[in-house]
Short mmCIF file of C-alpha atoms and ligand atoms in Angstrom, two decimals:
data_model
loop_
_atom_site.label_atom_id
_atom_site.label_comp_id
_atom_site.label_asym_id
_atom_site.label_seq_id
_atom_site.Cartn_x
_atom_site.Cartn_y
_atom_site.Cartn_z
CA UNK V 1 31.47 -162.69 22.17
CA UNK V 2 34.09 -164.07 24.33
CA UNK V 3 36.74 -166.63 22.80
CA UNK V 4 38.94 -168.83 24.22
CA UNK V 5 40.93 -170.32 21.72
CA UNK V 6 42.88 -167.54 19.92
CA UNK V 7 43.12 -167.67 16.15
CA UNK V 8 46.40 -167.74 14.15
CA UNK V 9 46.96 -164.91 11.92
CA UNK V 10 49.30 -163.80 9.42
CA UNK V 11 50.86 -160.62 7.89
CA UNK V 12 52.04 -160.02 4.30
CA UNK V 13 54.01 -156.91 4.03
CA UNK V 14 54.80 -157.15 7.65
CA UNK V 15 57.75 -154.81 7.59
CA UNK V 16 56.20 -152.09 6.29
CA UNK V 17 54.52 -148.94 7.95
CA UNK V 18 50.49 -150.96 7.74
CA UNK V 19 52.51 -154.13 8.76
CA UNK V 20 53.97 -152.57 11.86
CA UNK V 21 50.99 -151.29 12.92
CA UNK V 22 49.24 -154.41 12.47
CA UNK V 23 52.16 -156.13 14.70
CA UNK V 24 51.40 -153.03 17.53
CA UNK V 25 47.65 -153.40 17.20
CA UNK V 26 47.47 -157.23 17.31
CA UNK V 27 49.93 -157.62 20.36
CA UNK V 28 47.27 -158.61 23.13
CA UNK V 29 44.78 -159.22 21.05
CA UNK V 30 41.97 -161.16 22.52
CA UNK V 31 40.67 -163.23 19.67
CA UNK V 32 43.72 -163.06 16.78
CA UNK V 33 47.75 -164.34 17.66
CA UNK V 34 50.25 -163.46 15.31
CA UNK V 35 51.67 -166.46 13.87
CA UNK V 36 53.33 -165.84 10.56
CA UNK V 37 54.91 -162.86 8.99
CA UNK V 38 55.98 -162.62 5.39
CA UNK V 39 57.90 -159.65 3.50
CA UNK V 40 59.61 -159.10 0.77
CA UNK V 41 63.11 -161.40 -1.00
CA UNK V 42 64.65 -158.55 0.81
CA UNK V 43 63.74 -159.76 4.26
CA UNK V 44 62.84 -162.78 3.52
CA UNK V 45 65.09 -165.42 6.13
CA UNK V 46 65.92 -162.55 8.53
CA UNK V 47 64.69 -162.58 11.87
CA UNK V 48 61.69 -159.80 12.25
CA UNK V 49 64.13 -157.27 13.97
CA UNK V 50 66.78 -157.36 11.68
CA UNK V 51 64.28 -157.24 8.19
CA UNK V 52 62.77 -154.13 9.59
CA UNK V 53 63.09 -150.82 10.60
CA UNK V 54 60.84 -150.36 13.74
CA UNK V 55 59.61 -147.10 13.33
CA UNK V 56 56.36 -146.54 15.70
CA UNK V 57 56.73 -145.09 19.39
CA UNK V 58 55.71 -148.51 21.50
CA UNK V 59 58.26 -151.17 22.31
CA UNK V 60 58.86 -154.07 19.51
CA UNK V 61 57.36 -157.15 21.36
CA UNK V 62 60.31 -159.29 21.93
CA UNK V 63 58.41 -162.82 20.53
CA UNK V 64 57.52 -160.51 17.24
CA UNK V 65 61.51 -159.35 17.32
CA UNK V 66 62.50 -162.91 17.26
CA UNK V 67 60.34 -164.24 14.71
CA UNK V 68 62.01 -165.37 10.74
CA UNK V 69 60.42 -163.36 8.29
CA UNK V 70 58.92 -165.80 5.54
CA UNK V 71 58.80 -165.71 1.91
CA UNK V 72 55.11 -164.14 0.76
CA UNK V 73 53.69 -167.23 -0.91
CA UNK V 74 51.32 -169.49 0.58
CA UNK V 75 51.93 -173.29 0.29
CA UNK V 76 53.62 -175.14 3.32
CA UNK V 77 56.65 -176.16 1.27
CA UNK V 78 57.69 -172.96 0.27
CA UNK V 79 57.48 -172.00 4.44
CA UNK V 80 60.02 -174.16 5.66
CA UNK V 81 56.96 -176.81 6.40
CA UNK V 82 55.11 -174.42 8.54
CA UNK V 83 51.60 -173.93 7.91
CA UNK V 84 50.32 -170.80 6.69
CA UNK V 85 47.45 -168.98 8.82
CA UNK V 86 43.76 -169.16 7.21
CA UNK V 87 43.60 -165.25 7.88
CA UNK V 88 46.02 -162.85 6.35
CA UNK V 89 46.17 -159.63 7.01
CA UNK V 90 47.51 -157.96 3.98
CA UNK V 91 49.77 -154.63 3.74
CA UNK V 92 51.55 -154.60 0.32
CA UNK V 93 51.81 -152.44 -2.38
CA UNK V 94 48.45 -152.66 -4.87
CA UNK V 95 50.82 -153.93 -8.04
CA UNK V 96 52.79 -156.52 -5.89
CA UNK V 97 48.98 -157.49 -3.90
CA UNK V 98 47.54 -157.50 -7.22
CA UNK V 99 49.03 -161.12 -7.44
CA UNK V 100 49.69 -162.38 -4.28
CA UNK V 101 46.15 -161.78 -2.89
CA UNK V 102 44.35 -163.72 -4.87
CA UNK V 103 46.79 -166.05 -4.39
CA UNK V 104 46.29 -166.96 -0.94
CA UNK V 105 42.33 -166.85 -1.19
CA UNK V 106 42.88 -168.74 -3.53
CA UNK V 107 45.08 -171.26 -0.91
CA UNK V 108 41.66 -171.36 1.51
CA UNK V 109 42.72 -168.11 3.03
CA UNK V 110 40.39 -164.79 4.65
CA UNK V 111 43.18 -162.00 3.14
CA UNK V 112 41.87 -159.22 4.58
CA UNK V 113 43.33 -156.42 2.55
CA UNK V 114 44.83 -152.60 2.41
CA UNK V 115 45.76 -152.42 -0.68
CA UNK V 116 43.64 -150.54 -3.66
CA UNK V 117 44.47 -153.43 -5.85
CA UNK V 118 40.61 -155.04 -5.85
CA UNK V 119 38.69 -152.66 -3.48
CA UNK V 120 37.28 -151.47 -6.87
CA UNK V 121 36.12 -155.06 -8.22
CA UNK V 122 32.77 -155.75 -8.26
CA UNK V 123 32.71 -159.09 -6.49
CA UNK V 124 35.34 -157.94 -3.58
CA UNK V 125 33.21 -155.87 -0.12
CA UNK V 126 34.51 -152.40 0.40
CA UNK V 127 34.31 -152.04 3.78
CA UNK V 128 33.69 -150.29 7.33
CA UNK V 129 31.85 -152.35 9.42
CA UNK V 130 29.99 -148.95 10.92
CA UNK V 131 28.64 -148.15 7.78
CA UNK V 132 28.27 -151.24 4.93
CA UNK V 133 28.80 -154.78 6.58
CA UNK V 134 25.85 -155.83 4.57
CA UNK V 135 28.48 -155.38 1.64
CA UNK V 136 30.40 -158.57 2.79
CA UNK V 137 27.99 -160.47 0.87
CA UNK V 138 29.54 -160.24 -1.77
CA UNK V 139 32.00 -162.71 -0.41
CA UNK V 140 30.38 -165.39 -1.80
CA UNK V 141 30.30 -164.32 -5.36
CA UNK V 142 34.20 -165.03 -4.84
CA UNK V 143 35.58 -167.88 -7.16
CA UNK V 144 37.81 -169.39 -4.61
CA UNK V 145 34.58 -169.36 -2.08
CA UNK V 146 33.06 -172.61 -3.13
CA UNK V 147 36.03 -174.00 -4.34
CA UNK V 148 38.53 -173.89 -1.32
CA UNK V 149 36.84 -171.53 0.98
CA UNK V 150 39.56 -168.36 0.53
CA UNK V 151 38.14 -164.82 0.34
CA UNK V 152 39.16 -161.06 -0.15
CA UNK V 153 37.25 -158.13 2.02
CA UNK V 154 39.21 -154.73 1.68
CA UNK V 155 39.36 -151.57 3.97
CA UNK V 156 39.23 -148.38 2.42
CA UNK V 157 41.88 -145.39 0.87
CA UNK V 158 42.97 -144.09 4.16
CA UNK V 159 41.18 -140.45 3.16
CA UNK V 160 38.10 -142.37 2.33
CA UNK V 161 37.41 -143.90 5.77
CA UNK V 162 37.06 -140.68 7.61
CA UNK V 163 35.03 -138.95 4.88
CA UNK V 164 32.69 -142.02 4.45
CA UNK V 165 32.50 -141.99 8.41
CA UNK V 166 31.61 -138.37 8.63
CA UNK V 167 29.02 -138.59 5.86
CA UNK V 168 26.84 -141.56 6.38
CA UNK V 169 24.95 -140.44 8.92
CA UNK V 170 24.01 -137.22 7.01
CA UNK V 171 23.50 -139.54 3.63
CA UNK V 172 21.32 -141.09 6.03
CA UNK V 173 18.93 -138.43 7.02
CA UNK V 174 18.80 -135.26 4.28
CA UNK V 175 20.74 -137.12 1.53
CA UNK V 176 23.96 -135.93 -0.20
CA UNK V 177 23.93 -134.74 -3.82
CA UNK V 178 27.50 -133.08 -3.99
CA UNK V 179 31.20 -133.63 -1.70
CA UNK V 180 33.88 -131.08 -2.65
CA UNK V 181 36.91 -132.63 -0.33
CA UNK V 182 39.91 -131.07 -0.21
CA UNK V 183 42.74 -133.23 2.08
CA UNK V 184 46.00 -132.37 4.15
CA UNK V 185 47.57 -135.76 4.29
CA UNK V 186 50.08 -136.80 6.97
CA UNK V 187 53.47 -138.43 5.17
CA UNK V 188 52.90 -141.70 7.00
CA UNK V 189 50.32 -142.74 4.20
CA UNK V 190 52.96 -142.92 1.85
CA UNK V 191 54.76 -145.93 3.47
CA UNK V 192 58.61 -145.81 4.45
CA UNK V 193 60.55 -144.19 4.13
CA UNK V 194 57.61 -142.23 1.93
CA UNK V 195 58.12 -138.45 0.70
CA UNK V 196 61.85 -137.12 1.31
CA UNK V 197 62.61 -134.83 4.13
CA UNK V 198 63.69 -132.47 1.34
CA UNK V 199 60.78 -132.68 -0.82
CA UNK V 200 57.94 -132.69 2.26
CA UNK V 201 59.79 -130.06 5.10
CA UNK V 202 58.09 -126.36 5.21
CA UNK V 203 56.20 -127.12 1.93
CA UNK V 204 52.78 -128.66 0.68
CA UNK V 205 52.54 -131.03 -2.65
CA UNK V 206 49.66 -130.86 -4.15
CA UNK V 207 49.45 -134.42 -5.66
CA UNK V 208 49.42 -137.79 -4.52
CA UNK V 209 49.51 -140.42 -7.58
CA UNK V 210 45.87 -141.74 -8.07
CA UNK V 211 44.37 -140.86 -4.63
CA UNK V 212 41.97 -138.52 -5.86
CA UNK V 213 40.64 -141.10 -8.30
CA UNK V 214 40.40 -143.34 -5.43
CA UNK V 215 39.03 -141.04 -2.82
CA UNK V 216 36.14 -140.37 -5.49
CA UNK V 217 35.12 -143.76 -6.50
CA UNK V 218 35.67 -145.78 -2.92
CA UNK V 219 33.47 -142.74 -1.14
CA UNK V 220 30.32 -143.29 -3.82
CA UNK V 221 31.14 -147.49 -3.68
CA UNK V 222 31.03 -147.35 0.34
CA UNK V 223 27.61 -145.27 0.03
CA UNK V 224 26.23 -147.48 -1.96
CA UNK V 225 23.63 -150.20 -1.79
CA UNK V 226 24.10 -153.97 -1.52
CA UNK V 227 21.13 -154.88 -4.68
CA UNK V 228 21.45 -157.93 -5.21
CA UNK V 229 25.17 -159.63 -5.93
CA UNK V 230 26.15 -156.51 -6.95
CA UNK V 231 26.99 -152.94 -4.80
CA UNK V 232 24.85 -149.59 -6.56
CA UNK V 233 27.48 -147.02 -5.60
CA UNK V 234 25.49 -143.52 -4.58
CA UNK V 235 24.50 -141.43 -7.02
CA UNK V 236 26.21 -138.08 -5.93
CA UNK V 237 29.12 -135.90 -7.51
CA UNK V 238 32.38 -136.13 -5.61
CA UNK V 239 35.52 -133.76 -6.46
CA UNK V 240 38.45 -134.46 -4.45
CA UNK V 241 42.01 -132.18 -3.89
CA UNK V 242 44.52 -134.54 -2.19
CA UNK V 243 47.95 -133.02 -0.57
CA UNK V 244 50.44 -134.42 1.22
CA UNK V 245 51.60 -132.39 3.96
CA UNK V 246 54.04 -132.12 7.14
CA UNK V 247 52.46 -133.99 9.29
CA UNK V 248 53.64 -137.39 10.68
CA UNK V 249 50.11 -139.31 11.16
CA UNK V 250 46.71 -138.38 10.82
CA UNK V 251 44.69 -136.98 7.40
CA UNK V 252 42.70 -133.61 8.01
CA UNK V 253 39.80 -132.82 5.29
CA UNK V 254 38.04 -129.62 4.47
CA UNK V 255 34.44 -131.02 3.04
CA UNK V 256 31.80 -129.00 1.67
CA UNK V 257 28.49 -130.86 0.91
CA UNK V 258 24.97 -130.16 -0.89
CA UNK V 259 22.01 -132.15 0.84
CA UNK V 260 19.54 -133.96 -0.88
CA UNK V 261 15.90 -133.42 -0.17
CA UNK V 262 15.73 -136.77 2.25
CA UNK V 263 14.38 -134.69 5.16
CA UNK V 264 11.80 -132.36 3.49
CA UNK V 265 12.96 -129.18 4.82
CA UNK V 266 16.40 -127.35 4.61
CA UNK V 267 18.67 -129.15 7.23
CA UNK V 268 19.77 -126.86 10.38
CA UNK V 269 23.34 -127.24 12.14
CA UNK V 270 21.47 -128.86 14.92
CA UNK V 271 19.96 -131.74 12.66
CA UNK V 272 23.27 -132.15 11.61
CA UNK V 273 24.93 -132.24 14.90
CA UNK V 274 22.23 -134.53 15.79
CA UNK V 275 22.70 -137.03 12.70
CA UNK V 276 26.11 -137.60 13.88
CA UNK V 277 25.80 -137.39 17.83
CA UNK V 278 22.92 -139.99 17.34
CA UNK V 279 24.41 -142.00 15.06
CA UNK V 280 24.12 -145.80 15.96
CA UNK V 281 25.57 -148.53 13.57
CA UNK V 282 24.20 -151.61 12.91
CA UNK V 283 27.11 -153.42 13.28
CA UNK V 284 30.70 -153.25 14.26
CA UNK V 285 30.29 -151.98 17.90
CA UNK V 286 31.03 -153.96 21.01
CA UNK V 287 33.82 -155.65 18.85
CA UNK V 288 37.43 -155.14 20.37
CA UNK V 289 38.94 -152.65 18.53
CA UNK V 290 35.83 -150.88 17.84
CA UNK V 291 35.51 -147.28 19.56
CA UNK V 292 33.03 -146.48 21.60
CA UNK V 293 32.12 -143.34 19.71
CA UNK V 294 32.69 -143.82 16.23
CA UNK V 295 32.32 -140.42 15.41
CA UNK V 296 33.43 -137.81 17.89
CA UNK V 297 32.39 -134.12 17.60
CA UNK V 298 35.04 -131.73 18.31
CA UNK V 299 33.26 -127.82 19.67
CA UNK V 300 36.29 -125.51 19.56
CA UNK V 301 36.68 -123.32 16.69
CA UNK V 302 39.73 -124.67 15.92
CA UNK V 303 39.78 -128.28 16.06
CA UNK V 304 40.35 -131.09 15.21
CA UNK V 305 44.01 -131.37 14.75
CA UNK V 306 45.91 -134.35 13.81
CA UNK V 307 48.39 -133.99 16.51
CA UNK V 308 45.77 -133.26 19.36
CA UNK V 309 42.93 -135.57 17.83
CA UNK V 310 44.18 -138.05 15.58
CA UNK V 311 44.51 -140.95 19.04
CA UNK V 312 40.73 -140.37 19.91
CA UNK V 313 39.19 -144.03 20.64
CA UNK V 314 42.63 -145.20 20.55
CA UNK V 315 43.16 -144.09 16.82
CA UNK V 316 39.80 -145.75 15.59
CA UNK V 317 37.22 -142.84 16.28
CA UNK V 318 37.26 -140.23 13.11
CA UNK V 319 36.65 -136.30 14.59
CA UNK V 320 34.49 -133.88 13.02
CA UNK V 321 34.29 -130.43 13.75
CA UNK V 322 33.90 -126.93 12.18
CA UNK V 323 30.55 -127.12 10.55
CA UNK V 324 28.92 -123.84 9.22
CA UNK V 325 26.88 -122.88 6.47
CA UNK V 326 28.84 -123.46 2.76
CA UNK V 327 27.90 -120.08 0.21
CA UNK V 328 28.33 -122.79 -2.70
CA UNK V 329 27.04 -125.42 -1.53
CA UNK V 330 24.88 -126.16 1.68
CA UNK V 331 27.20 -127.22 4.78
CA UNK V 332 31.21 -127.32 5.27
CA UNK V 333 32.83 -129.17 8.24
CA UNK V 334 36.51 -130.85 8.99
CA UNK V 335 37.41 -134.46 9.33
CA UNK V 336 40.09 -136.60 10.90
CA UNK V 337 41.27 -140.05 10.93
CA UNK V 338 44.29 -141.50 12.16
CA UNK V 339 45.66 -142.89 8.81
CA UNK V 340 47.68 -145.78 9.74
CA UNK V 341 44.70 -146.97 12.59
CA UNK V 342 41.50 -146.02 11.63
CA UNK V 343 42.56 -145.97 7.64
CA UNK V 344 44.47 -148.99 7.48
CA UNK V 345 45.38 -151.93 10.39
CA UNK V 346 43.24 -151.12 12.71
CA UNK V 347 40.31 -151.10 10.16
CA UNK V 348 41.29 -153.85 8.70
CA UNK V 349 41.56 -155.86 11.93
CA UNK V 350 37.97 -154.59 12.84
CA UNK V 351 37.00 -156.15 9.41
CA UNK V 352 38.34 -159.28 10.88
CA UNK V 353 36.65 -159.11 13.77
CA UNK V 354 33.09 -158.52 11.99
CA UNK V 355 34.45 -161.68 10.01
CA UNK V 356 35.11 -163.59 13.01
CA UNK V 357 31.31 -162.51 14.50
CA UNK V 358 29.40 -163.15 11.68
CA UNK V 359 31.14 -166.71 12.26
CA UNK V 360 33.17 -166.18 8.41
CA UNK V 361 36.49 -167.11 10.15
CA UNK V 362 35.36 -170.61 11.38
CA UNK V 363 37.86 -171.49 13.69
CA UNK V 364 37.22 -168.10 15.63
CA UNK V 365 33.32 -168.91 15.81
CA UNK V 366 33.94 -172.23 16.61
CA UNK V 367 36.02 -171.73 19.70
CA UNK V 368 33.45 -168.89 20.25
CA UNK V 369 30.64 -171.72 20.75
CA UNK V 370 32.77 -173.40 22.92
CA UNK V 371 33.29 -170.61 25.31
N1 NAP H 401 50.45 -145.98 5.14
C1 NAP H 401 49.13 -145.74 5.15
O1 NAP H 401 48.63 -144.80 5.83
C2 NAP H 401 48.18 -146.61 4.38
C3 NAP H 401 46.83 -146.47 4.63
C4 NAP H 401 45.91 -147.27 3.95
C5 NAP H 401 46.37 -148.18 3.04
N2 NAP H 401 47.71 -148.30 2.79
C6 NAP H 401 48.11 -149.32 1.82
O2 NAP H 401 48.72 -150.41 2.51
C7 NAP H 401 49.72 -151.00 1.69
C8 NAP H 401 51.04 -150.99 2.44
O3 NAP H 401 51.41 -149.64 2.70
P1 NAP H 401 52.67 -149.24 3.60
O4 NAP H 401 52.51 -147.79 3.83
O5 NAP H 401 52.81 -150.16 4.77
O6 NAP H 401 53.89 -149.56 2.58
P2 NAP H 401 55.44 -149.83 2.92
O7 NAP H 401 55.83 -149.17 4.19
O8 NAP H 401 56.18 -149.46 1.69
O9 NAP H 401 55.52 -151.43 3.12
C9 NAP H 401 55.40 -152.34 2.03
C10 NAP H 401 55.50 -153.78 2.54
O10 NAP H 401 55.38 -154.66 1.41
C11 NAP H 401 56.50 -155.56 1.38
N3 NAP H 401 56.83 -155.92 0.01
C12 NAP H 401 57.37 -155.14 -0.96
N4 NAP H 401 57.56 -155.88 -2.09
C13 NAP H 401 57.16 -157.13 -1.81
C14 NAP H 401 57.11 -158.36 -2.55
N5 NAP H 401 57.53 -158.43 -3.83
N6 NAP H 401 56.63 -159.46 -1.94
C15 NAP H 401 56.21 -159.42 -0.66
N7 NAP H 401 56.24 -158.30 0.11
C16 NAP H 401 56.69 -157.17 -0.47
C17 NAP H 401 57.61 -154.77 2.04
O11 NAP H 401 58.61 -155.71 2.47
P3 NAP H 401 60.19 -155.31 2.56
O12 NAP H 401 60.37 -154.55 3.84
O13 NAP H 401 60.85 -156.65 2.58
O14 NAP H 401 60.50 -154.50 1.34
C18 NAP H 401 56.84 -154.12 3.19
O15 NAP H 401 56.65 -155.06 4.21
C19 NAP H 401 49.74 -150.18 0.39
O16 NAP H 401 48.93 -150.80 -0.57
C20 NAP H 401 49.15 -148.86 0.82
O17 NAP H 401 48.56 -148.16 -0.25
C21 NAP H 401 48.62 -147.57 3.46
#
């Protein structure tokens, strides 16, 4: 789809670790401008350099650096009589987003969120456009839909997205019954400045605050089917173990998985390896930031690694690798995702780009019809 006109776009919770990758990821971007960024009282009136604390390994853009950070609230008046963007992309904390998403949908905004605050709802999508964009239909069961046009869509936990990845195609083919996950989670996912150098240097915590609840119930809601207005999450056991450990980007997970009885006959490594290699989706490729290969099979014995794997499809391909028979279950294999890419902006901007396809963010397919 080629487009001429690019479309404004916001970020709330700009300053943060999502927000600055959203700023990184977005600079360039064919279809989407940045045009608005909002954080916190904290930074609210400073210019975009001086409210935050730059913290990823590309250059600030200089127009971004210059840029007044505005108050998160979306009426005109309260924005120094600048209009607010029709597309948000969201990055704040799930209590805080709890009330200022709905908010802006509310205010005839697409907030396309991070956040865990309403991935769970049932009238929100849940999604990766690889593996459930029929799930955006459940847009329009939104509220603020018919009445001013506004929406939420949400991208996954960032451990969900590269389990979900890793399993659809084999949910696809034999069926899954049971997922026993256990994750090594880089500290990047906890924000910044995140888990203290003191707490997270030469050591392993075993517990992340509610991410094995989420892990759980987003990985049976993004397997599930689209029946009606409502999504019929999987019917499969899932038993998570989530750690935090020191590594700067990039979640690693050891999965071990019992089939279902899809295929007829017990599943060989090679009908696995062939359920991913030939794995096509239905939607989502062919967009910009999608990769090429969504998921990319690593051989060696001892791969993939977040530091050697994580930037595969330019951070927005998840790597699988390792599979061999389970004793207790049927298979075992590793995953990886880049956490702040491929688990948070970057998904969320391919969400946005699905949007803008399926002609959801009108001014996008409008200048699209021009072209
Ligand atoms: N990091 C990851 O890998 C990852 C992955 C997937 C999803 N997520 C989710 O994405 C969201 C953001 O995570 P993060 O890691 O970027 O967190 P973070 O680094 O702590 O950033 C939080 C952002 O929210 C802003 N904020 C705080 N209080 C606010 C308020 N009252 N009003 C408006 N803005 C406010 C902060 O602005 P100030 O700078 O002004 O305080 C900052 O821009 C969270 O919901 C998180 O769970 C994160």
């Amino acid at each position: 789809m080629a487009i001429k006109a690019k479309l404004s776009v916001g970020i709330l919770g700009a300053t943060g670790m999502v927000g600055q990758r959203f700023i990184q990821l977005l600079e360039n971007h064919p279809w989407f401008e940045v045009a608005w960024l909002a954080a916190s009282d904290r930074s609210s009136g400073k210019s975009y350099c001086e409210a935050a604390k730059w913290r990823l390994d590309t250059p600030l853009p200089e127009r971004i650096a210059q840029m007044t950070v505005r108050p998160a609230e979306p009426s005109t008046a309260a924005n120094g009589n600048q209009s607010v963007p029709k597309v948000i992309f969201a990055a704040l904390d799930a209590a805080i987003a709890r009330e200022m998403e709905p908010a802006f949908a509310n205010a005839g905004c697409a907030v396309i969120s991070n956040s865990s605050a309403f991935r769970m709802a049932p009238n929100v999508p849940l999604v990766i456009p690889e593996i459930n964009a029929d799930h955006l239909h459940l847009i329009e069961e939104q509220p603020s839909r018919s009445s001013t046009g506004g929406y939420m869509v949400t991208n996954p936990n960032c451990s969900a997205i590269g389990l979900v990845m890793a399993l659809k195609p084999i949910e696809v083919r034999f069926g899954i019954e049971q997922i026993f996950v256990t994750t090594m989670q880089a500290v990047s996912g906890a924000g910044y400045p995140g888990v203290a150098s003191m707490d997270i240097l030469g050591n392993v915590v075993p517990y992340i605050g509610g991410e094995e609840e989420k892990l759980e119930a987003e990985t049976l809601k993004l397997l599930g089917k689209l029946n009606g207005h409502v999504v019929e999450p999987l019917h499969a056991k899932v038993s998570a173990h989530c750690n935090r450990v020191a590594v700067e980007d990039g979640h690693t997970e050891s999965v071990s998985i019992k089939l279902g009885s899809k295929l007829g006959r017990p599943a060989t490594r090679e009908d696995l390896l062939a359920a991913w290699a030939e794995f096509r989706p239905l939607f989502g490729q062919g967009l910009p930031t999608a990769p090429d290969q969504p998921i990319e099979w690593a051989p060696q014995n001892d791969r993939p690694q977040p530091r050697l794997d994580r930037n595969r499809g330019n951070g927005m391909a998840v790597t699988v690798g390792r599979l061999r028979p389970c004793p207790v279950l049927d298979w075992k294999f590793t995953v990886l995702s880049h956490n702040t890419i491929r688990g948070a902006a970057g998904a969320a901007i391919l969400n946005a780009e699905l949007l803008a396809s399926l002609g959801k963010l009108e001014p996008v397919a409008e200048a699209a019809a021009r072209a």
